[in-house]
Short mmCIF file of C-alpha atoms and ligand atoms in Angstrom, two decimals:
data_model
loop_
_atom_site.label_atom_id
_atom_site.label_comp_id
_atom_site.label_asym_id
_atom_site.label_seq_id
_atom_site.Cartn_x
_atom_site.Cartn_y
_atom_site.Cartn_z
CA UNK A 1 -32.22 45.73 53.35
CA UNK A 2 -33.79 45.27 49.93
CA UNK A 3 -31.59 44.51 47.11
CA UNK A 4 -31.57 48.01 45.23
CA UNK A 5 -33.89 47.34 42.06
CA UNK A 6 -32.90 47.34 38.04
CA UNK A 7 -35.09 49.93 36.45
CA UNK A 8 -37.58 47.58 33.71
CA UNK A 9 -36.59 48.60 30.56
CA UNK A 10 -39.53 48.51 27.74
CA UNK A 11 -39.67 48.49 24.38
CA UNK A 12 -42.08 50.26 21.82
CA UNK A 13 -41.65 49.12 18.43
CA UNK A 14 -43.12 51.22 15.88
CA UNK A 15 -44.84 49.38 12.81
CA UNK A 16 -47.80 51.05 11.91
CA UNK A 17 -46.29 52.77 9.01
CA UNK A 18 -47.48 52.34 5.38
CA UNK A 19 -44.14 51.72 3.39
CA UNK A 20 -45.07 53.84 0.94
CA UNK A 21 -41.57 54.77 -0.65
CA UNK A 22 -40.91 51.00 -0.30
CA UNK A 23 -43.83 50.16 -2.60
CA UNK A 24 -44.15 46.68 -2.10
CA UNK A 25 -47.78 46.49 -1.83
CA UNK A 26 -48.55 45.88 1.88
CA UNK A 27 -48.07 47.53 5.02
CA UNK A 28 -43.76 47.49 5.11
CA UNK A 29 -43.57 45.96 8.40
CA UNK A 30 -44.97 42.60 6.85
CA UNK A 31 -43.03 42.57 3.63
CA UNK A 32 -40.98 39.84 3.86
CA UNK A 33 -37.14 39.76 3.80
CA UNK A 34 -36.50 35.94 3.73
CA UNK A 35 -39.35 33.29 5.52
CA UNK A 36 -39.71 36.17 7.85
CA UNK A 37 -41.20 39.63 7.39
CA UNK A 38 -39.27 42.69 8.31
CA UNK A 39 -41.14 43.05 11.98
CA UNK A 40 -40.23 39.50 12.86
CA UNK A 41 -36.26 39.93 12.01
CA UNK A 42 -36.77 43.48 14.20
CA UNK A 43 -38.47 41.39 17.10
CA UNK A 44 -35.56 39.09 17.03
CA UNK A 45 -33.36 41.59 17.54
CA UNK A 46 -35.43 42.97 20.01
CA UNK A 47 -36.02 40.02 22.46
CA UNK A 48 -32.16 39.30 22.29
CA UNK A 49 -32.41 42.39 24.07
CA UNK A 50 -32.24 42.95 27.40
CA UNK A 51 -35.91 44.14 27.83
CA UNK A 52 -38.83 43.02 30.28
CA UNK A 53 -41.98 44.49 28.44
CA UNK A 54 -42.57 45.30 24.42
CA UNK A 55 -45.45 46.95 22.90
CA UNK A 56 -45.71 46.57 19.07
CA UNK A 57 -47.29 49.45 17.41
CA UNK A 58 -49.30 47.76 13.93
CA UNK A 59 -50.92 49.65 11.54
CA UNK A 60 -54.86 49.98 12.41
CA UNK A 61 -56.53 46.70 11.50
CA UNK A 62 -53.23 44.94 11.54
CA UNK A 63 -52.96 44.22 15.06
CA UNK A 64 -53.80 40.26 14.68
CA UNK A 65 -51.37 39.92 11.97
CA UNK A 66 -48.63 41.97 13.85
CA UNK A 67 -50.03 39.32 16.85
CA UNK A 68 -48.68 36.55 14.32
CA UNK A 69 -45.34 37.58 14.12
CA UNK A 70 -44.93 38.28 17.61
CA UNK A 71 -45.85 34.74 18.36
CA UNK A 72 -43.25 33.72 15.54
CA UNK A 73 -40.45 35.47 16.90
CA UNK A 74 -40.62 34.70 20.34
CA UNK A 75 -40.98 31.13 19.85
CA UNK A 76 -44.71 30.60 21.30
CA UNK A 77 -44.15 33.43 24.23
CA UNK A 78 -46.21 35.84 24.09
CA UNK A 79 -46.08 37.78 27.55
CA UNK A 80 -45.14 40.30 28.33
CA UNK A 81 -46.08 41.71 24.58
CA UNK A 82 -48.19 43.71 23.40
CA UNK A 83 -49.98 45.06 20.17
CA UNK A 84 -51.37 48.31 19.55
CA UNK A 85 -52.81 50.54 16.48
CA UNK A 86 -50.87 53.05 15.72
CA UNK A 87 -51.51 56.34 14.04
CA UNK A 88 -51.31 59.00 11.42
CA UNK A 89 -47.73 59.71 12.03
CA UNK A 90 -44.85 58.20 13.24
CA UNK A 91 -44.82 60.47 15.87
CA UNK A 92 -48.87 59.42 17.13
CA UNK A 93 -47.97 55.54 17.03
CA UNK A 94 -44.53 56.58 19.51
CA UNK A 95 -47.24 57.70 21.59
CA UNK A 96 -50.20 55.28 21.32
CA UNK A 97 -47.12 52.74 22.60
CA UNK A 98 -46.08 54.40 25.07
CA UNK A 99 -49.13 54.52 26.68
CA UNK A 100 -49.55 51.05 26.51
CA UNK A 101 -46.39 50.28 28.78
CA UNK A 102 -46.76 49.05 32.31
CA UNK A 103 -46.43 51.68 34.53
CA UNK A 104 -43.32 50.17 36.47
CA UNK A 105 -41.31 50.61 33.24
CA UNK A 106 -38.75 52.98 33.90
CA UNK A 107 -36.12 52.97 30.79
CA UNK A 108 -38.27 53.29 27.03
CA UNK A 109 -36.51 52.12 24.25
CA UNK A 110 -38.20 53.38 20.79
CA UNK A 111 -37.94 51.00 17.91
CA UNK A 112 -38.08 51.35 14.18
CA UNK A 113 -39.32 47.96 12.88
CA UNK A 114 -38.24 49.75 9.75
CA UNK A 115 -34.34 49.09 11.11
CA UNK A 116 -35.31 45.04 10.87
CA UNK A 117 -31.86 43.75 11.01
CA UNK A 118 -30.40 45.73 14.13
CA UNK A 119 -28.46 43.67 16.41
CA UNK A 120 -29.11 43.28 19.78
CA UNK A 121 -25.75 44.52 20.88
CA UNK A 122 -27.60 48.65 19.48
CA UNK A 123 -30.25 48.01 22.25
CA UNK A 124 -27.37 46.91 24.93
CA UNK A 125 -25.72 50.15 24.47
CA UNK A 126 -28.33 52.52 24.30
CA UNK A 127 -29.55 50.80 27.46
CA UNK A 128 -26.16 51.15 29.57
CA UNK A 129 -26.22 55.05 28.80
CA UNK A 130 -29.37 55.54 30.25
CA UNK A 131 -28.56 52.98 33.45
CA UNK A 132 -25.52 55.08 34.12
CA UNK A 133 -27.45 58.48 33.87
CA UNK A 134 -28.15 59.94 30.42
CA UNK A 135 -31.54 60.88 30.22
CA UNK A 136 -31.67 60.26 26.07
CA UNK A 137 -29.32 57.98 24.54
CA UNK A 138 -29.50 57.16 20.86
CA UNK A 139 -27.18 55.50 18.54
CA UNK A 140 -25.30 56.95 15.51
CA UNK A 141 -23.11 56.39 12.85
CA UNK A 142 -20.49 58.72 11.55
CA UNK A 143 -21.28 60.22 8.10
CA UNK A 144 -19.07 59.31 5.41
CA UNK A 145 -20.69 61.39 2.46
CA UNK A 146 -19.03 64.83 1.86
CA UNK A 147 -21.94 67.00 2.34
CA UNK A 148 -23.42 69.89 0.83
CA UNK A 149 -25.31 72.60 1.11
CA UNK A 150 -27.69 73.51 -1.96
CA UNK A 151 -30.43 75.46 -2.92
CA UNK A 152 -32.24 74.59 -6.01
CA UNK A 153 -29.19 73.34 -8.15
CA UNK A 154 -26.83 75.74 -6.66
CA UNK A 155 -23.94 74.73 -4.33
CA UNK A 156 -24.23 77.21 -1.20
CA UNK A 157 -21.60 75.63 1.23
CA UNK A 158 -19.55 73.40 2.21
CA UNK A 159 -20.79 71.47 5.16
CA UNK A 160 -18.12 70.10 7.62
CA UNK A 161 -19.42 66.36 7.76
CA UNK A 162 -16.91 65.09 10.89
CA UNK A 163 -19.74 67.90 13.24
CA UNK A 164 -22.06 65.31 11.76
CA UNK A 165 -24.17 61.42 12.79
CA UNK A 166 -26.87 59.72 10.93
CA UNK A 167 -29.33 59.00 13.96
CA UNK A 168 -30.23 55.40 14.38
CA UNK A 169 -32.93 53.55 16.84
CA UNK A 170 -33.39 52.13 19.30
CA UNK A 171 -33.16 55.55 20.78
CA UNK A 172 -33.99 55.13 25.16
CA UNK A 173 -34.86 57.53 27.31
CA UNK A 174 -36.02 57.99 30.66
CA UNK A 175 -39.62 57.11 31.03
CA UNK A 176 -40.68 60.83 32.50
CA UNK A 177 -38.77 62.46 30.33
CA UNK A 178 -39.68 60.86 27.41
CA UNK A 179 -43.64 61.29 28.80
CA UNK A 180 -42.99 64.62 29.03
CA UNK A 181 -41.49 65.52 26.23
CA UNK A 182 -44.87 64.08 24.19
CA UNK A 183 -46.89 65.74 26.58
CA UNK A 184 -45.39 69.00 25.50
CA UNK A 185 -44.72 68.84 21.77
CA UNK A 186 -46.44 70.71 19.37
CA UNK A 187 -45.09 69.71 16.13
CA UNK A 188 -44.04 66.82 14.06
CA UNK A 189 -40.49 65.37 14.98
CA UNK A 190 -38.90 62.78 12.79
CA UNK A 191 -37.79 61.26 15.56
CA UNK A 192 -37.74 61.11 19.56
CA UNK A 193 -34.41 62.67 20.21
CA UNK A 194 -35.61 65.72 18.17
CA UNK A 195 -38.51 65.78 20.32
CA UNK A 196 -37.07 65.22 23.42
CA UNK A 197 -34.18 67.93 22.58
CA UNK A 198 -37.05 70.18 21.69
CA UNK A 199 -38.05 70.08 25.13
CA UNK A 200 -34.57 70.91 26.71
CA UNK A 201 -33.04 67.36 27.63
CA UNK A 202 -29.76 66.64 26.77
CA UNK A 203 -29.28 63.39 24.88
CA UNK A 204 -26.17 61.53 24.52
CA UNK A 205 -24.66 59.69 21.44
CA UNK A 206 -23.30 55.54 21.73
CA UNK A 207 -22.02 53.64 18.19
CA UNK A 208 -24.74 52.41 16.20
CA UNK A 209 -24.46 49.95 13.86
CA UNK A 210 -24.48 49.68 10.06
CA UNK A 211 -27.10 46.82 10.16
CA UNK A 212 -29.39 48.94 11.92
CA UNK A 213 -29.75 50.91 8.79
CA UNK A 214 -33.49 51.61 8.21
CA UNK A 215 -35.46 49.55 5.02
CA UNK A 216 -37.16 52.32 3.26
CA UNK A 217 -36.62 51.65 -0.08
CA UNK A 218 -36.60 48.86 -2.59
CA UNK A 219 -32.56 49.25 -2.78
CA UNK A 220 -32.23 48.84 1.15
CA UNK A 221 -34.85 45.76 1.00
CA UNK A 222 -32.26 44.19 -1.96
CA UNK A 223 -29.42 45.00 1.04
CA UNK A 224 -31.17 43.46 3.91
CA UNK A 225 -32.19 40.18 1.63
CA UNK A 226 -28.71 39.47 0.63
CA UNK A 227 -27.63 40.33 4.08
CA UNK A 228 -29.80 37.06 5.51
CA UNK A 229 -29.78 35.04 2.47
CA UNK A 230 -27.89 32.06 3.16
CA UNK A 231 -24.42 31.33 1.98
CA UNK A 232 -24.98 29.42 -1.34
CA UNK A 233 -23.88 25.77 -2.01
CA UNK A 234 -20.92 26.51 -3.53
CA UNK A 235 -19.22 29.01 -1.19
CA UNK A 236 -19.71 26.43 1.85
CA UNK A 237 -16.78 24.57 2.88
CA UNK A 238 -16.40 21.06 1.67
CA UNK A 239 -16.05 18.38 4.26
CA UNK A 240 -12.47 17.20 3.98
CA UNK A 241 -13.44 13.89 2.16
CA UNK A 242 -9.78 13.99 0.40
CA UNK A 243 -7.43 16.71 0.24
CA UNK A 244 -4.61 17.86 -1.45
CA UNK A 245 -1.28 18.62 -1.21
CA UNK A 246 2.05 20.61 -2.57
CA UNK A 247 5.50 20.43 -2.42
CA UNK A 248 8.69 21.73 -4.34
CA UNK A 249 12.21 21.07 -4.23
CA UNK A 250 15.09 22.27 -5.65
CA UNK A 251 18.69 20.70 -5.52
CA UNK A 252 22.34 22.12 -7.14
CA UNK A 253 24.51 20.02 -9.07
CA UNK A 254 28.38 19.76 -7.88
CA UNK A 255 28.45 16.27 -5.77
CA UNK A 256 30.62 13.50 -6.41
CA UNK A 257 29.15 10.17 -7.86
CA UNK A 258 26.14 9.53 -9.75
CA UNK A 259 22.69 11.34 -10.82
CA UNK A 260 19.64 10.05 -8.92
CA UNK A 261 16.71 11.70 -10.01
CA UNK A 262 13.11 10.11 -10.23
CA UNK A 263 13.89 7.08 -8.26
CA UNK A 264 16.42 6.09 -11.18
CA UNK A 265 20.09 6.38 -11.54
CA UNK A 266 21.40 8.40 -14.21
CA UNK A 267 24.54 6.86 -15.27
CA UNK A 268 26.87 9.71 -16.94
CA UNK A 269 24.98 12.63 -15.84
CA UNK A 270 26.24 15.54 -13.06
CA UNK A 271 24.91 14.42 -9.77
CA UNK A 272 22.89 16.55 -7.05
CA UNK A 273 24.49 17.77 -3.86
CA UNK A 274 22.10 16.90 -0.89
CA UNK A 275 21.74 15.28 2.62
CA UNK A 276 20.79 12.33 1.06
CA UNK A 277 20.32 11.93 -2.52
CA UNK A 278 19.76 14.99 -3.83
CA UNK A 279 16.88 13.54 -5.51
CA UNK A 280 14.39 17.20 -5.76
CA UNK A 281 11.52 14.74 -7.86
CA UNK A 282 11.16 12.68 -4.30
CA UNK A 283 11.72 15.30 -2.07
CA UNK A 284 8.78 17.12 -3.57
CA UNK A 285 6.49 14.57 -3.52
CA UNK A 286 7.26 13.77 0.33
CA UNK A 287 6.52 17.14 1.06
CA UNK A 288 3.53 16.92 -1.19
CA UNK A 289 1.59 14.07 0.43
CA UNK A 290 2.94 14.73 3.74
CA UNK A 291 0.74 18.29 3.55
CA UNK A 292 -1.89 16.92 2.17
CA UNK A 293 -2.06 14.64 5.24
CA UNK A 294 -1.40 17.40 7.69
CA UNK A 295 1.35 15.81 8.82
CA UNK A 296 3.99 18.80 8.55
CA UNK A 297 6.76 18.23 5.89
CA UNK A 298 9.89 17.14 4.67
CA UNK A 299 12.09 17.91 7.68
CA UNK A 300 9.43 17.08 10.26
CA UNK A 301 10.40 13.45 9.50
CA UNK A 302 13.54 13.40 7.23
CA UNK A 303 16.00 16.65 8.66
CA UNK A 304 19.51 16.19 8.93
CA UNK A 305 19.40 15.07 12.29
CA UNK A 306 18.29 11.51 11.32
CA UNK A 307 21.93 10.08 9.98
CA UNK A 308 19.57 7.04 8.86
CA UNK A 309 18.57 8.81 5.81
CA UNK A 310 22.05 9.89 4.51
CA UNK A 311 22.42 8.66 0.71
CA UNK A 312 19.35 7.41 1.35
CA UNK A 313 17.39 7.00 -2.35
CA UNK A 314 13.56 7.76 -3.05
CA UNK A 315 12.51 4.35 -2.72
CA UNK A 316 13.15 4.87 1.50
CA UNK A 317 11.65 8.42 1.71
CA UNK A 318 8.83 7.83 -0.34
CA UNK A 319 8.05 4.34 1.43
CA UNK A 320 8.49 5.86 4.59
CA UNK A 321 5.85 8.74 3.53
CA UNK A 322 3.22 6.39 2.96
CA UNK A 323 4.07 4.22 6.49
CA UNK A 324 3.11 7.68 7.96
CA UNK A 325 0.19 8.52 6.10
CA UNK A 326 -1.48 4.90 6.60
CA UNK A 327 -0.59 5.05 10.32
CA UNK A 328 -2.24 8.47 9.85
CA UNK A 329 -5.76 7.00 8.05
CA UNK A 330 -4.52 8.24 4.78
CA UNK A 331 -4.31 6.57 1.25
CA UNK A 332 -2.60 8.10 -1.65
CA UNK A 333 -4.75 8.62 -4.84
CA UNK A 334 -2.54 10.17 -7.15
CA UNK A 335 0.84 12.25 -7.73
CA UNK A 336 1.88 14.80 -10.14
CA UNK A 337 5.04 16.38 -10.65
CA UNK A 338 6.81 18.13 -12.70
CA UNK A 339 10.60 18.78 -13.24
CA UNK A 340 12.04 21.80 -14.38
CA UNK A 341 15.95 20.95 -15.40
CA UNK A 342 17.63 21.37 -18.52
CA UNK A 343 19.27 17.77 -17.76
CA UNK A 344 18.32 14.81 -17.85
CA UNK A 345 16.34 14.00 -20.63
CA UNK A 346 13.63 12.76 -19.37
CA UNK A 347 11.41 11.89 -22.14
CA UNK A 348 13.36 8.84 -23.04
CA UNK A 349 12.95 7.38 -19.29
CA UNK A 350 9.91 8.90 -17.94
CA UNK A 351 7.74 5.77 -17.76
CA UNK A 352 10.63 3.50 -15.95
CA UNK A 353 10.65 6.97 -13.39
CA UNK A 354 6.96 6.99 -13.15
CA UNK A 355 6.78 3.06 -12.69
CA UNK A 356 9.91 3.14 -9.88
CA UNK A 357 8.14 6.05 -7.90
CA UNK A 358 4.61 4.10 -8.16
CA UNK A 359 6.18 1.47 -6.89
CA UNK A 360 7.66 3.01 -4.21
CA UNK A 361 4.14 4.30 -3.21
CA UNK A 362 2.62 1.00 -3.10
CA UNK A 363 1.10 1.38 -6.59
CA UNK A 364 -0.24 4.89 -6.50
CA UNK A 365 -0.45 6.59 -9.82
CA UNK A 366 2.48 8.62 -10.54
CA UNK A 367 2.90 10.79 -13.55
CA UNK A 368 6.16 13.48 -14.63
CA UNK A 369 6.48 16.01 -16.65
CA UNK A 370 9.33 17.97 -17.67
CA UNK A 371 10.18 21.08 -18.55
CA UNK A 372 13.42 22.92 -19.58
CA UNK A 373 13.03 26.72 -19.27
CA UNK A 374 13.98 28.78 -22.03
CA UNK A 375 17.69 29.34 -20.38
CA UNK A 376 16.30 31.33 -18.00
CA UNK A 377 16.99 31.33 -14.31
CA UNK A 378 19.17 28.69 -12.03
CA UNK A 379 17.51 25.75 -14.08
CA UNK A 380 18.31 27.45 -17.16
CA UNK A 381 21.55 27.94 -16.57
CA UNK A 382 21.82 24.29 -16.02
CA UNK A 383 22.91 24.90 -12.13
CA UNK A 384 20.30 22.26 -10.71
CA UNK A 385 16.88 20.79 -10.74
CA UNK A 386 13.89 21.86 -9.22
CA UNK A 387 10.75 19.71 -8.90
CA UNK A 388 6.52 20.92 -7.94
CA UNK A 389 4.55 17.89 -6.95
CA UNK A 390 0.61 17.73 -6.28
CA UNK A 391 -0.56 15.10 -4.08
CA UNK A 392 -4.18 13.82 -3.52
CA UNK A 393 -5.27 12.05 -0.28
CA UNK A 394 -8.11 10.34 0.66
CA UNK A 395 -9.19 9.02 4.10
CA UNK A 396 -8.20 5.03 4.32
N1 LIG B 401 -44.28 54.36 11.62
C1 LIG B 401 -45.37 54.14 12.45
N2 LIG B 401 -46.51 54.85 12.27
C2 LIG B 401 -46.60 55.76 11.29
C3 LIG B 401 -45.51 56.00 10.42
C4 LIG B 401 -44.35 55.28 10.61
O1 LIG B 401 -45.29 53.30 13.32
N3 LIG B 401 -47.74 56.40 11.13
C5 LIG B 401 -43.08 53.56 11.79
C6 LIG B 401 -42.79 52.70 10.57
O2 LIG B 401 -43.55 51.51 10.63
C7 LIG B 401 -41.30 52.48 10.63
C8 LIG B 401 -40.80 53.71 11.37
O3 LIG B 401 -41.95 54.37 11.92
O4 LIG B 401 -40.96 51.32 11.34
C9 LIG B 401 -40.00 54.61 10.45
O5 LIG B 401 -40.86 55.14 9.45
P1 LIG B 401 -40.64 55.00 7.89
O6 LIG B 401 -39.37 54.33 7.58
O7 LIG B 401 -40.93 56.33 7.29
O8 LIG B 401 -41.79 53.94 7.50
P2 LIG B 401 -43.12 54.19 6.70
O9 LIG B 401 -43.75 55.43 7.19
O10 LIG B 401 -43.89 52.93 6.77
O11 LIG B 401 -42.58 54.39 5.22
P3 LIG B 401 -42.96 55.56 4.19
O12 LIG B 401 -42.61 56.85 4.89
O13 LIG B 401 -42.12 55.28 3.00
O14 LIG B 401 -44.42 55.43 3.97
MG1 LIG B 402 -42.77 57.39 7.00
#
């Protein structure tokens, strides 16, 4: 027994109009959006389609040009296309394609070039309804206008948009229905599901798509060339030649002993409670280059459960930081931090701090600040210290 056989879809894509509202001086489907005109971006979305045969329809005297941009599109294959004239109405270059379809063809899809950008996803859907037994499928979008009804400059009604789509194509129908349906009409339809309708099928509705809006003016040509226009320079992502880092830390005073703050011992000041030191400036740096590294932060490597580090002073954690991030590819370029505390003063000792915490990082520049701040909050009230650090890394 013979396997049973997928109906050949075709596709008639209509281009022979003049663009006139679009005004751009030549036929619209070769006004170009980016490097390629508006019926080459609609061919690419029609041959990522699932179609055997196209016909393009091209304005009368057009046809080698419209040739042109077939060849473009489907990168140097030009079977099984075809190019056509088209005629006075939208309606005549429909049919002038359809004619032109093999006659195995079973499912028609009918193209606006007009819709350029379109993605092929439209064309998969409209194609499924018809496989599993509409006889008309098109795709539409809801309306999100609130609509009226006027005459002249009078409002008449209210019109209840949710009973209403904006039709899109590719629009697919049955081959002998469609056939018929031309063979029958006797007026202009803008477009085939009108005309189809018009002769008594039913046609069903699948999602369009917003891209598949149709170019008609210069506004929607402006929306379709920033839509392809590449992502400029500066929005693209920056290879990770160094990154940065931040960290904060905050610490209460209350312990017994000494201050260590900085990498220095503060002789007469209120110490820091802590695991280890209590020291917020070195904390924040660890946690500081360790994200800049990507190598997860302060208690990844330091957390209570490593007794090693308790009363341990900067000079370990912040030597122990940079073992990870060499053994990690990483080199430290520079530190800031700044303190927020309304003790110590750090003014008098910030170079000795800055010089003990460079050291620690194997000679990386290190610079403090400090801040007091205005009596306000936990620092202000002169119950602890907290420290922000910025760390830059670069690959070793
Ligand atoms: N079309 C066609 N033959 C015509 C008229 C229109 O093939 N005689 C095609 C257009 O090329 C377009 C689609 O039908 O892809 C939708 O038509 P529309 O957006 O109105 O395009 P134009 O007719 O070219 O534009 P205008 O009405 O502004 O002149
Ligand atoms: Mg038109």
């Amino acid at each position: 027994m013979s396997q049973p056989s997928v109906p050949r879809v075709g596709v008639v894509v209509v281009a022979a109009g003049s663009g006139t509202r679009l005004g751009a001086g030549a036929p619209k489907a070769f006004v170009p959006i980016d490097d390629g005109t508006i019926l080459r971006h609609a061919l690419d979305g029609v041959f990522a389609a699932r179609a055997s045969d196209v016909v393009v329809v091209a304005p009368p005297g057009r046809e080698s040009d419209a040739d042109a941009e077939v060849f473009a599109a489907a990168g140097g294959r030009r079977d099984p296309v075809t190019v056509v004239p088209g005629g006075a109405t939208r309606q005549a270059s429909v049919a002038a394609g359809l004619a032109a379809l093999p006659r195995d063809v079973e499912i028609v899809l009918v193209h606006d070039a007009a819709r350029a950008l379109t993605p092929a996803e439209v064309f998969e859907r409209v194609i499924a309804a018809i496989q599993t037994g509409a006889v008309g499928a098109i795709p539409v979008l809801p309306v999100i206008d609130t609509l009226k009804r006027v005459a002249g400059d009078e409002i008449v009604a209210a019109v209840d948009r949710a009973e209403l789509s904006a039709a899109q194509t590719p629009q697919g129908f049955r081959r002998d229905v469609l056939e018929r349906a031309y063979a029958v009409a006797t007026e202009d339809f803008t477009d085939d599901a009108a005309l189809v309708a018009a002769a008594g099928q039913a046609v069903t509705a699948v999602p369009g798509h917003p891209l598949a809006f149709k170019i008609t003016t210069a506004a929607d040509l402006d929306r379709a060339r920033h839509l392809v226009a590449p992502i400029p320079p500066a929005h693209r992502v920056a290879p990770a030649l160094q990154r940065v880092g931040m960290g904060t830390d905050v610490h209460a005073f209350g312990a017994e002993g000494a201050l260590w703050l900085a990498g220095l011992e503060w002789p007469g000041e209120p110490a820091l409670s802590g695991h280890s030191d209590g020291d917020a400036v070195a904390h924040a740096i660890v946690d500081a280059l360790l994200a800049a590294a990507g190598l997860g932060d302060i208690g990844t490597h330091f957390g209570t459960d490593h007794p090693e580090y308790a009363g341990a002073h900067a000079d370990v954690f912040l030597g122990r930081t940079l073992d990870l991030l060499r053994e990690a590819g990483w080199l430290v370029g520079n530190v800031s931090v700044q303190v927020q505390a309304n003790r110590p003063r750090f003014a008098p000792r910030r170079g000795e701090a800055e010089r003990a915490l460079s050291a620690a990082l194997g000679g990386a520049a290190v610079s403090i600040s400090a801040t007091t701040t205005d009596g306000l909050g936990f620092t202000g009230r002169g119950e602890g210290v907290a420290a922000f650090a910025v760390a830059l890394v670069s690959p070793a």
